[in-house]
mmCIF file of C-alpha atoms in Angstrom:
data_model
loop_
_atom_site.group_PDB
_atom_site.id
_atom_site.type_symbol
_atom_site.label_atom_id
_atom_site.label_comp_id
_atom_site.label_asym_id
_atom_site.label_seq_id
_atom_site.Cartn_x
_atom_site.Cartn_y
_atom_site.Cartn_z
ATOM 1 C CA MET A 42 18.073 18.732 14.314
ATOM 2 C CA LYS A 43 15.856 21.094 12.331
ATOM 3 C CA THR A 44 13.033 19.493 10.360
ATOM 4 C CA SER A 45 12.436 20.806 6.845
ATOM 5 C CA VAL A 46 9.006 21.516 5.404
ATOM 6 C CA TYR A 47 9.388 18.575 3.039
ATOM 7 C CA GLU A 48 10.039 16.186 5.920
ATOM 8 C CA VAL A 49 6.831 17.333 7.619
ATOM 9 C CA PHE A 50 4.972 16.168 4.501
ATOM 10 C CA GLY A 51 6.739 12.803 4.440
ATOM 11 C CA VAL A 52 9.540 13.631 2.008
ATOM 12 C CA GLY A 53 12.795 12.732 3.700
ATOM 13 C CA ALA A 54 16.297 12.393 2.313
ATOM 14 C CA PRO A 55 16.719 9.785 1.019
ATOM 15 C CA PHE A 56 13.129 9.385 -0.100
ATOM 16 C CA ASP A 57 11.411 6.119 0.849
ATOM 17 C CA PRO A 58 14.627 4.225 1.735
ATOM 18 C CA THR A 59 12.678 1.034 2.524
ATOM 19 C CA PHE A 60 10.829 1.069 -0.851
ATOM 20 C CA SER A 61 7.519 0.870 1.017
ATOM 21 C CA LEU A 62 5.598 2.661 -1.749
ATOM 22 C CA VAL A 63 6.512 0.056 -4.375
ATOM 23 C CA THR A 64 6.587 -3.194 -2.407
ATOM 24 C CA SER A 65 4.061 -5.483 -0.768
ATOM 25 C CA PRO A 66 4.191 -7.854 2.214
ATOM 26 C CA VAL A 67 2.484 -10.566 0.134
ATOM 27 C CA LEU A 68 3.101 -9.809 -3.569
ATOM 28 C CA PRO A 69 6.306 -9.454 -5.605
ATOM 29 C CA PRO A 70 6.803 -5.966 -7.088
ATOM 30 C CA LEU A 71 5.865 -7.053 -10.608
ATOM 31 C CA ALA A 72 2.545 -8.515 -9.423
ATOM 32 C CA LEU A 73 1.820 -5.379 -7.369
ATOM 33 C CA ALA A 74 2.542 -3.211 -10.416
ATOM 34 C CA ALA A 75 0.234 -5.352 -12.563
ATOM 35 C CA LEU A 76 -2.584 -5.102 -10.007
ATOM 36 C CA ARG A 77 -2.292 -1.327 -9.695
ATOM 37 C CA LEU A 78 -2.193 -0.830 -13.456
ATOM 38 C CA LEU A 79 -5.155 -3.178 -13.939
ATOM 39 C CA LEU A 80 -7.252 -1.151 -11.475
ATOM 40 C CA ALA A 81 -6.138 2.053 -13.193
ATOM 41 C CA LEU A 82 -7.101 0.634 -16.586
ATOM 42 C CA TYR A 83 -10.560 -0.384 -15.380
ATOM 43 C CA GLY A 84 -11.131 3.062 -13.866
ATOM 44 C CA THR A 85 -9.998 4.818 -17.032
ATOM 45 C CA VAL A 86 -12.230 2.708 -19.287
ATOM 46 C CA PHE A 87 -15.159 3.288 -16.935
ATOM 47 C CA VAL A 88 -14.716 7.075 -16.863
ATOM 48 C CA LEU A 89 -14.236 7.394 -20.631
ATOM 49 C CA PHE A 90 -17.180 5.141 -21.451
ATOM 50 C CA ARG A 91 -19.489 6.952 -19.074
ATOM 51 C CA LEU A 92 -18.352 10.399 -20.209
ATOM 52 C CA ILE A 93 -18.827 9.569 -23.891
ATOM 53 C CA TYR A 94 -21.994 7.482 -23.568
ATOM 54 C CA GLU A 95 -23.865 9.874 -21.295
ATOM 55 C CA GLY A 96 -22.588 12.866 -23.242
ATOM 56 C CA VAL A 97 -24.027 11.498 -26.474
ATOM 57 C CA ARG A 98 -27.246 10.150 -24.945
ATOM 58 C CA ASP A 99 -28.111 12.766 -22.317
ATOM 59 C CA HIS A 100 -25.768 15.669 -23.165
ATOM 60 C CA THR A 101 -24.593 15.749 -19.536
ATOM 61 C CA ASP A 102 -20.865 15.737 -20.282
ATOM 62 C CA ALA A 103 -20.575 19.452 -19.420
ATOM 63 C CA ALA A 104 -21.507 18.703 -15.808
ATOM 64 C CA PHE A 105 -19.252 15.663 -15.407
ATOM 65 C CA PHE A 106 -16.418 17.518 -13.683
ATOM 66 C CA SER A 107 -18.786 19.383 -11.377
ATOM 67 C CA TYR A 108 -19.338 16.325 -9.173
ATOM 68 C CA PHE A 109 -16.986 15.566 -6.313
ATOM 69 C CA THR A 110 -17.593 11.859 -6.914
ATOM 70 C CA ASP A 111 -16.188 12.106 -10.442
ATOM 71 C CA LEU A 112 -13.250 14.259 -9.362
ATOM 72 C CA SER A 113 -12.294 11.892 -6.542
ATOM 73 C CA TYR A 114 -12.617 8.885 -8.879
ATOM 74 C CA ILE A 115 -10.277 10.515 -11.377
ATOM 75 C CA GLY A 116 -7.849 11.162 -8.525
ATOM 76 C CA LEU A 117 -8.060 7.504 -7.516
ATOM 77 C CA LEU A 118 -7.263 6.174 -10.975
ATOM 78 C CA ALA A 119 -4.532 8.810 -11.401
ATOM 79 C CA TYR A 120 -2.914 7.494 -8.223
ATOM 80 C CA PHE A 121 -3.060 3.904 -9.452
ATOM 81 C CA TRP A 122 -1.492 4.898 -12.776
ATOM 82 C CA ALA A 123 1.303 6.759 -10.978
ATOM 83 C CA ALA A 124 1.855 4.089 -8.312
ATOM 84 C CA GLY A 125 1.734 1.307 -10.902
ATOM 85 C CA ALA A 126 4.327 3.029 -13.075
ATOM 86 C CA GLN A 127 6.651 3.591 -10.101
ATOM 87 C CA THR A 128 6.258 -0.027 -8.981
ATOM 88 C CA LEU A 129 7.029 -1.229 -12.504
ATOM 89 C CA SER A 130 10.133 0.963 -12.465
ATOM 90 C CA TYR A 131 11.258 -0.694 -9.226
ATOM 91 C CA ALA A 132 10.532 -4.213 -10.522
ATOM 92 C CA ARG A 133 12.652 -3.497 -13.590
ATOM 93 C CA ALA A 134 15.474 -2.093 -11.446
ATOM 94 C CA GLN A 135 15.479 -5.288 -9.384
ATOM 95 C CA ARG A 136 16.322 -7.206 -12.539
ATOM 96 C CA THR A 137 18.893 -4.802 -13.962
ATOM 97 C CA HIS A 138 20.497 -3.605 -10.692
ATOM 98 C CA PRO A 139 19.705 -6.296 -8.096
ATOM 99 C CA LEU A 140 22.324 -5.051 -5.613
ATOM 100 C CA ALA A 141 21.138 -1.430 -5.594
ATOM 101 C CA PRO A 142 17.571 -1.163 -6.935
ATOM 102 C CA SER A 143 15.642 2.100 -6.969
ATOM 103 C CA TYR A 144 12.641 3.614 -8.705
ATOM 104 C CA ALA A 145 12.072 6.756 -10.711
ATOM 105 C CA LEU A 146 10.305 8.831 -8.051
ATOM 106 C CA GLN A 147 13.326 8.553 -5.750
ATOM 107 C CA ARG A 148 15.370 10.503 -8.309
ATOM 108 C CA TRP A 149 12.749 13.141 -9.067
ATOM 109 C CA PRO A 150 12.561 16.611 -7.446
ATOM 110 C CA ARG A 151 11.245 16.675 -3.889
ATOM 111 C CA ALA A 152 8.250 18.749 -4.960
ATOM 112 C CA LEU A 153 7.059 15.860 -7.155
ATOM 113 C CA GLN A 154 7.677 13.400 -4.327
ATOM 114 C CA ALA A 155 5.515 15.535 -2.036
ATOM 115 C CA ALA A 156 2.826 15.776 -4.728
ATOM 116 C CA HIS A 157 2.777 11.978 -5.111
ATOM 117 C CA LEU A 158 2.281 11.483 -1.379
ATOM 118 C CA LEU A 159 -0.524 14.068 -1.270
ATOM 119 C CA LEU A 160 -2.178 12.373 -4.246
ATOM 120 C CA GLN A 161 -1.964 9.082 -2.365
ATOM 121 C CA SER A 162 -3.570 10.549 0.767
ATOM 122 C CA SER A 163 -6.443 12.141 -1.149
ATOM 123 C CA ALA A 164 -6.976 9.095 -3.377
ATOM 124 C CA LEU A 165 -7.245 6.758 -0.386
ATOM 125 C CA ALA A 166 -9.337 8.982 1.913
ATOM 126 C CA PHE A 167 -11.874 10.653 -0.389
ATOM 127 C CA PRO A 168 -13.397 7.449 -1.867
ATOM 128 C CA LEU A 169 -14.439 6.313 1.608
ATOM 129 C CA LEU A 170 -16.151 9.663 2.145
ATOM 130 C CA VAL A 171 -17.891 9.387 -1.238
ATOM 131 C CA THR A 172 -19.133 5.876 -0.477
ATOM 132 C CA ALA A 173 -20.463 6.857 2.951
ATOM 133 C CA VAL A 174 -22.246 10.014 1.744
ATOM 134 C CA PHE A 175 -23.749 8.379 -1.341
ATOM 135 C CA TRP A 176 -25.177 5.270 0.294
ATOM 136 C CA GLY A 177 -26.102 7.127 3.469
ATOM 137 C CA VAL A 178 -27.639 10.297 1.999
ATOM 138 C CA LEU A 179 -28.021 10.280 -1.782
ATOM 139 C CA ALA A 180 -28.975 6.734 -2.806
ATOM 140 C CA GLY A 181 -32.615 6.166 -3.704
ATOM 141 C CA PRO A 182 -34.954 3.701 -5.429
ATOM 142 C CA ASP A 183 -33.409 4.403 -8.847
ATOM 143 C CA THR A 184 -29.836 3.727 -7.746
ATOM 144 C CA LEU A 185 -29.881 0.090 -8.902
ATOM 145 C CA ALA A 186 -33.031 0.249 -11.041
ATOM 146 C CA THR A 187 -31.369 -0.650 -14.359
ATOM 147 C CA ARG A 188 -28.320 -2.678 -15.285
ATOM 148 C CA TYR A 189 -26.463 0.415 -16.477
ATOM 149 C CA ALA A 190 -27.348 2.429 -13.362
ATOM 150 C CA ALA A 191 -26.266 -0.460 -11.152
ATOM 151 C CA TRP A 192 -22.929 -0.773 -12.970
ATOM 152 C CA VAL A 193 -22.243 2.963 -12.744
ATOM 153 C CA ASN A 194 -23.189 3.317 -9.089
ATOM 154 C CA VAL A 195 -21.420 0.162 -7.950
ATOM 155 C CA SER A 196 -18.270 1.064 -9.904
ATOM 156 C CA GLU A 197 -18.167 4.650 -8.692
ATOM 157 C CA HIS A 198 -19.625 4.392 -5.199
ATOM 158 C CA ALA A 199 -18.626 0.895 -4.027
ATOM 159 C CA LEU A 200 -15.672 -0.384 -6.046
ATOM 160 C CA ASN A 201 -13.840 2.851 -5.318
ATOM 161 C CA SER A 202 -13.643 1.891 -1.641
ATOM 162 C CA GLY A 203 -12.847 -1.683 -2.683
ATOM 163 C CA PHE A 204 -9.836 -0.391 -4.616
ATOM 164 C CA VAL A 205 -8.748 1.519 -1.510
ATOM 165 C CA ALA A 206 -9.076 -1.629 0.610
ATOM 166 C CA LEU A 207 -6.883 -3.591 -1.820
ATOM 167 C CA GLU A 208 -4.244 -0.871 -1.724
ATOM 168 C CA VAL A 209 -4.266 -0.680 2.065
ATOM 169 C CA VAL A 210 -4.015 -4.455 2.530
ATOM 170 C CA LEU A 211 -1.623 -5.390 -0.288
ATOM 171 C CA SER A 212 0.681 -2.377 -0.493
ATOM 172 C CA GLY A 213 3.691 -1.927 1.759
ATOM 173 C CA ALA A 214 3.019 1.803 2.118
ATOM 174 C CA ALA A 215 2.551 2.882 5.720
ATOM 175 C CA PRO A 216 2.871 5.926 7.990
ATOM 176 C CA ALA A 217 5.996 6.422 10.044
ATOM 177 C CA LEU A 218 6.119 4.504 13.309
ATOM 178 C CA PRO A 219 6.161 6.528 16.554
ATOM 179 C CA ARG A 220 9.608 8.019 17.222
ATOM 180 C CA ARG A 221 10.878 6.546 13.932
ATOM 181 C CA ALA A 222 10.384 9.259 11.337
ATOM 182 C CA ARG A 223 12.163 7.352 8.560
ATOM 183 C CA SER A 224 10.170 4.122 8.957
ATOM 184 C CA GLY A 225 7.344 5.205 6.621
ATOM 185 C CA VAL A 226 6.270 8.002 4.313
ATOM 186 C CA ALA A 227 2.528 7.532 3.679
ATOM 187 C CA MET A 228 -0.381 9.524 5.135
ATOM 188 C CA PRO A 229 1.507 12.054 7.317
ATOM 189 C CA TRP A 230 -0.686 14.095 9.659
ATOM 190 C CA ALA A 231 0.288 17.262 7.790
ATOM 191 C CA HIS A 232 -1.834 16.075 4.858
ATOM 192 C CA LEU A 233 -5.087 16.195 6.822
ATOM 193 C CA PRO A 234 -5.495 20.007 6.794
ATOM 194 C CA LEU A 235 -4.605 20.014 3.089
ATOM 195 C CA LEU A 236 -7.409 17.548 2.389
ATOM 196 C CA LEU A 237 -9.815 19.833 4.238
ATOM 197 C CA VAL A 238 -8.609 22.737 2.085
ATOM 198 C CA LEU A 239 -9.342 20.663 -1.032
ATOM 199 C CA LEU A 240 -12.838 19.938 0.281
ATOM 200 C CA ALA A 241 -13.396 23.633 0.955
ATOM 201 C CA GLY A 242 -12.234 24.359 -2.577
ATOM 202 C CA TYR A 243 -14.945 22.083 -3.896
ATOM 203 C CA LEU A 244 -17.557 24.417 -2.394
ATOM 204 C CA GLY A 245 -16.275 26.940 -4.919
ATOM 205 C CA VAL A 246 -16.733 24.399 -7.724
ATOM 206 C CA ALA A 247 -20.343 23.845 -6.630
ATOM 207 C CA SER A 248 -20.994 27.602 -6.582
ATOM 208 C CA ILE A 249 -19.446 28.061 -10.036
ATOM 209 C CA THR A 250 -21.604 25.227 -11.381
ATOM 210 C CA SER A 251 -24.704 26.901 -9.957
ATOM 211 C CA ALA A 252 -23.779 30.237 -11.519
ATOM 212 C CA THR A 253 -22.866 28.856 -14.952
ATOM 213 C CA GLN A 254 -25.197 25.869 -15.366
ATOM 214 C CA GLY A 255 -28.082 26.726 -13.065
ATOM 215 C CA PHE A 256 -27.934 23.844 -10.584
ATOM 216 C CA TYR A 257 -25.979 22.595 -7.581
ATOM 217 C CA PRO A 258 -24.301 19.198 -8.092
ATOM 218 C CA TYR A 259 -25.616 18.098 -4.704
ATOM 219 C CA ALA A 260 -28.928 19.355 -3.351
ATOM 220 C CA PHE A 261 -27.637 19.518 0.219
ATOM 221 C CA LEU A 262 -25.121 22.193 -0.884
ATOM 222 C CA ASP A 263 -27.818 24.574 -2.114
ATOM 223 C CA PRO A 264 -28.028 27.444 0.417
ATOM 224 C CA HIS A 265 -31.413 28.548 -0.960
ATOM 225 C CA THR A 266 -33.119 25.306 0.039
ATOM 226 C CA GLN A 267 -30.996 24.139 2.959
ATOM 227 C CA GLY A 268 -30.598 27.377 4.907
ATOM 228 C CA GLY A 269 -28.829 26.810 8.201
ATOM 229 C CA THR A 270 -28.727 23.069 7.609
ATOM 230 C CA LEU A 271 -26.005 23.672 5.022
ATOM 231 C CA ALA A 272 -23.499 24.476 7.773
ATOM 232 C CA ALA A 273 -24.295 21.170 9.475
ATOM 233 C CA TYR A 274 -23.739 19.298 6.198
ATOM 234 C CA ILE A 275 -20.395 21.035 5.662
ATOM 235 C CA VAL A 276 -19.196 20.253 9.187
ATOM 236 C CA GLY A 277 -20.414 16.671 8.877
ATOM 237 C CA ILE A 278 -18.602 16.107 5.581
ATOM 238 C CA ALA A 279 -15.420 17.625 7.007
ATOM 239 C CA ALA A 280 -15.686 15.297 10.004
ATOM 240 C CA GLY A 281 -16.259 12.375 7.641
ATOM 241 C CA ALA A 282 -13.118 13.264 5.698
ATOM 242 C CA CYS A 283 -11.113 13.345 8.933
ATOM 243 C CA ALA A 284 -12.543 9.971 9.953
ATOM 244 C CA ALA A 285 -11.702 8.470 6.550
ATOM 245 C CA PHE A 286 -8.126 9.759 6.754
ATOM 246 C CA VAL A 287 -7.644 8.387 10.277
ATOM 247 C CA LEU A 288 -9.191 5.037 9.307
ATOM 248 C CA VAL A 289 -6.905 4.572 6.308
ATOM 249 C CA ARG A 290 -3.831 5.774 8.188
ATOM 250 C CA TYR A 291 -4.268 3.377 11.097
ATOM 251 C CA ALA A 292 -5.338 0.495 8.862
ATOM 252 C CA MET A 293 -2.045 0.899 6.988
ATOM 253 C CA LEU A 294 -0.140 1.181 10.250
ATOM 254 C CA GLY A 295 -1.821 -1.938 11.647
ATOM 255 C CA ARG A 296 -1.039 -3.931 8.503
ATOM 256 C CA HIS A 297 2.578 -2.757 8.659
ATOM 257 C CA LEU A 298 2.974 -3.771 12.316
ATOM 258 C CA LEU A 299 1.351 -7.127 11.603
ATOM 259 C CA ALA A 300 3.755 -7.764 8.727
ATOM 260 C CA LEU A 301 6.719 -6.845 10.951
ATOM 261 C CA TYR A 302 5.455 -9.210 13.658
ATOM 262 C CA PHE A 303 5.164 -12.200 11.337
ATOM 263 C CA THR A 304 8.491 -11.432 9.659
ATOM 264 C CA ARG A 305 10.271 -11.225 13.017
ATOM 265 C CA ASN A 306 8.711 -14.474 14.243
ATOM 266 C CA SER A 307 9.687 -16.226 11.026
ATOM 267 C CA GLN A 308 13.284 -15.070 11.362
ATOM 268 C CA GLN A 309 13.413 -16.110 15.026
ATOM 269 C CA ASN A 310 12.091 -19.572 14.179
ATOM 270 C CA GLU A 311 14.694 -19.993 11.462
ATOM 271 C CA SER A 312 17.441 -18.764 13.795
ATOM 272 C CA SER A 313 16.334 -21.267 16.446
ATOM 273 C CA PHE A 314 16.328 -24.042 13.855
ATOM 274 C CA PHE A 315 19.859 -23.246 12.722
ATOM 275 C CA GLY A 316 21.024 -23.007 16.319
ATOM 276 C CA ALA A 317 19.689 -26.497 16.939
ATOM 277 C CA SER A 318 21.255 -27.661 13.677
ATOM 278 C CA THR A 319 24.681 -26.448 14.788
ATOM 279 C CA SER A 320 24.337 -28.186 18.154
ATOM 280 C CA VAL A 321 23.415 -31.492 16.527
ATOM 281 C CA LEU A 322 26.290 -31.195 14.085
ATOM 282 C CA ASP A 323 28.745 -30.450 16.906
ATOM 283 C CA PHE A 324 27.405 -33.431 18.860
ATOM 284 C CA ALA A 325 27.808 -35.652 15.805
ATOM 285 C CA SER A 326 31.401 -34.517 15.403
ATOM 286 C CA VAL A 327 32.198 -35.106 19.080
ATOM 287 C CA ALA A 328 30.503 -38.488 19.034
ATOM 288 C CA GLY A 329 32.426 -39.473 15.950
ATOM 289 C CA GLY A 330 35.681 -38.291 17.502
ATOM 290 C CA GLY A 331 34.901 -40.154 20.753
ATOM 291 C CA GLY A 332 34.362 -43.344 18.798
ATOM 292 C CA GLY A 333 37.800 -42.962 17.298
ATOM 293 C CA GLY A 334 39.318 -42.340 20.726
ATOM 294 C CA ALA A 335 37.657 -45.394 22.195
ATOM 295 C CA GLY A 336 39.135 -47.454 19.477
ATOM 296 C CA GLY A 337 42.420 -45.681 19.869
ATOM 297 C CA GLY A 338 43.805 -48.555 21.866
ATOM 298 C CA GLY A 339 43.980 -50.339 18.574
ATOM 299 C CA GLY A 340 46.163 -47.589 17.119
ATOM 300 C CA GLY A 341 45.596 -45.564 13.941
ATOM 301 C CA GLY A 342 42.702 -47.730 12.790
ATOM 302 C CA GLY A 343 40.553 -46.230 15.525
ATOM 303 C CA GLU A 344 41.427 -42.707 14.366
ATOM 304 C CA ARG A 345 40.560 -43.578 10.795
ATOM 305 C CA LYS A 346 37.233 -44.981 11.950
ATOM 306 C CA GLY A 347 36.500 -41.801 13.897
ATOM 307 C CA SER A 348 37.352 -39.615 10.892
ATOM 308 C CA LYS A 349 35.124 -41.701 8.674
ATOM 309 C CA GLY A 350 32.279 -41.313 11.210
ATOM 310 C CA ASP A 351 32.778 -37.544 11.216
ATOM 311 C CA VAL A 352 32.582 -37.375 7.441
ATOM 312 C CA GLU A 353 29.502 -39.589 7.287
ATOM 313 C CA ALA A 354 27.750 -37.570 9.999
ATOM 314 C CA LEU A 355 28.620 -34.326 8.232
ATOM 315 C CA GLU A 356 27.408 -35.600 4.868
ATOM 316 C CA ASP A 357 24.161 -36.898 6.373
ATOM 317 C CA TRP A 358 23.510 -33.595 8.126
ATOM 318 C CA GLU A 359 24.275 -31.527 5.039
ATOM 319 C CA GLU A 360 21.685 -33.513 3.097
ATOM 320 C CA VAL A 361 19.082 -32.638 5.754
ATOM 321 C CA GLY A 362 20.141 -29.055 6.401
ATOM 322 C CA ARG A 363 21.000 -27.837 2.910
ATOM 323 C CA PRO A 364 17.457 -26.928 1.716
ATOM 324 C CA SER A 365 16.690 -25.025 4.903
ATOM 325 C CA MET A 366 19.948 -23.091 4.766
ATOM 326 C CA GLY A 367 18.861 -21.271 1.609
ATOM 327 C CA SER A 368 15.554 -20.245 3.104
ATOM 328 C CA GLY A 369 17.300 -19.144 6.264
ATOM 329 C CA GLU A 370 19.634 -16.891 4.377
ATOM 330 C CA ARG A 371 16.707 -15.342 2.555
ATOM 331 C CA GLY A 372 14.894 -14.778 5.835
ATOM 332 C CA VAL A 373 17.886 -13.049 7.407
ATOM 333 C CA ALA A 374 18.286 -10.897 4.310
ATOM 334 C CA LEU A 375 14.762 -9.631 4.773
#
């Protein structure tokens, strides 16, 4: 069967049939939507406050979009806004169409579905790269010198990776399992070269900033001062981006496999419990019937006694088994 270009980038037909992008192994959809939107709101307030405050105080607003850190942070909050809105759409559909829920992105053109998945990959991989480069190369004595500087640097260079960790752990999104192309849609391998292209494109942004504003956003990207070392920095950052992508991809895959393992064990335990329940109920019925037979020498009275024993045994067992039956049905439905 021929694979389309869209399928290579994670967009199958139907799109996300398991609703992995809008569900969580531990949170209901509405709670997941609220968490994503809360993180998006914090990021938006942070970016706007910093842009306005530093623009008025230091007149540095013109250079804001020249920094890869700021661009990747905007991508991160854009992803949380988009993912939160889609999750809210799914939570609403569960209430209005419980038998056949869906969410808006599933009905949108495939190009937008592919764009959402690429946004997810970049938003989850780039913050880890930013955190590693900043604290490993750029951080200095002034990084946490004042309360404002500490808030800015922690929010933009530490909480960004914290947001990624929350998404990886709490979201149901995961890559496809080996030999099961439809089992997941997140972080396909085809996205990795696209992320490297985006990184290469940022070199153009740095050069444009140098030509128009007279400085390089990052000193290690200045060819006049770095010389041949610049190539080593570029290769190192590209390798870091690959490592971040692989780390996020396999962390999501590991969480997905762990969730499947616990779900399967839970269902097996419930199945074993109900199997034992049926055996006990059958034994109670046979025992009750045997009691009637033993008293059968006395005629119909023995049969009536046996029937009464059956009914009492059944009623007693239903009182014990009824609460568990509901949970068992829910487990099987999962």
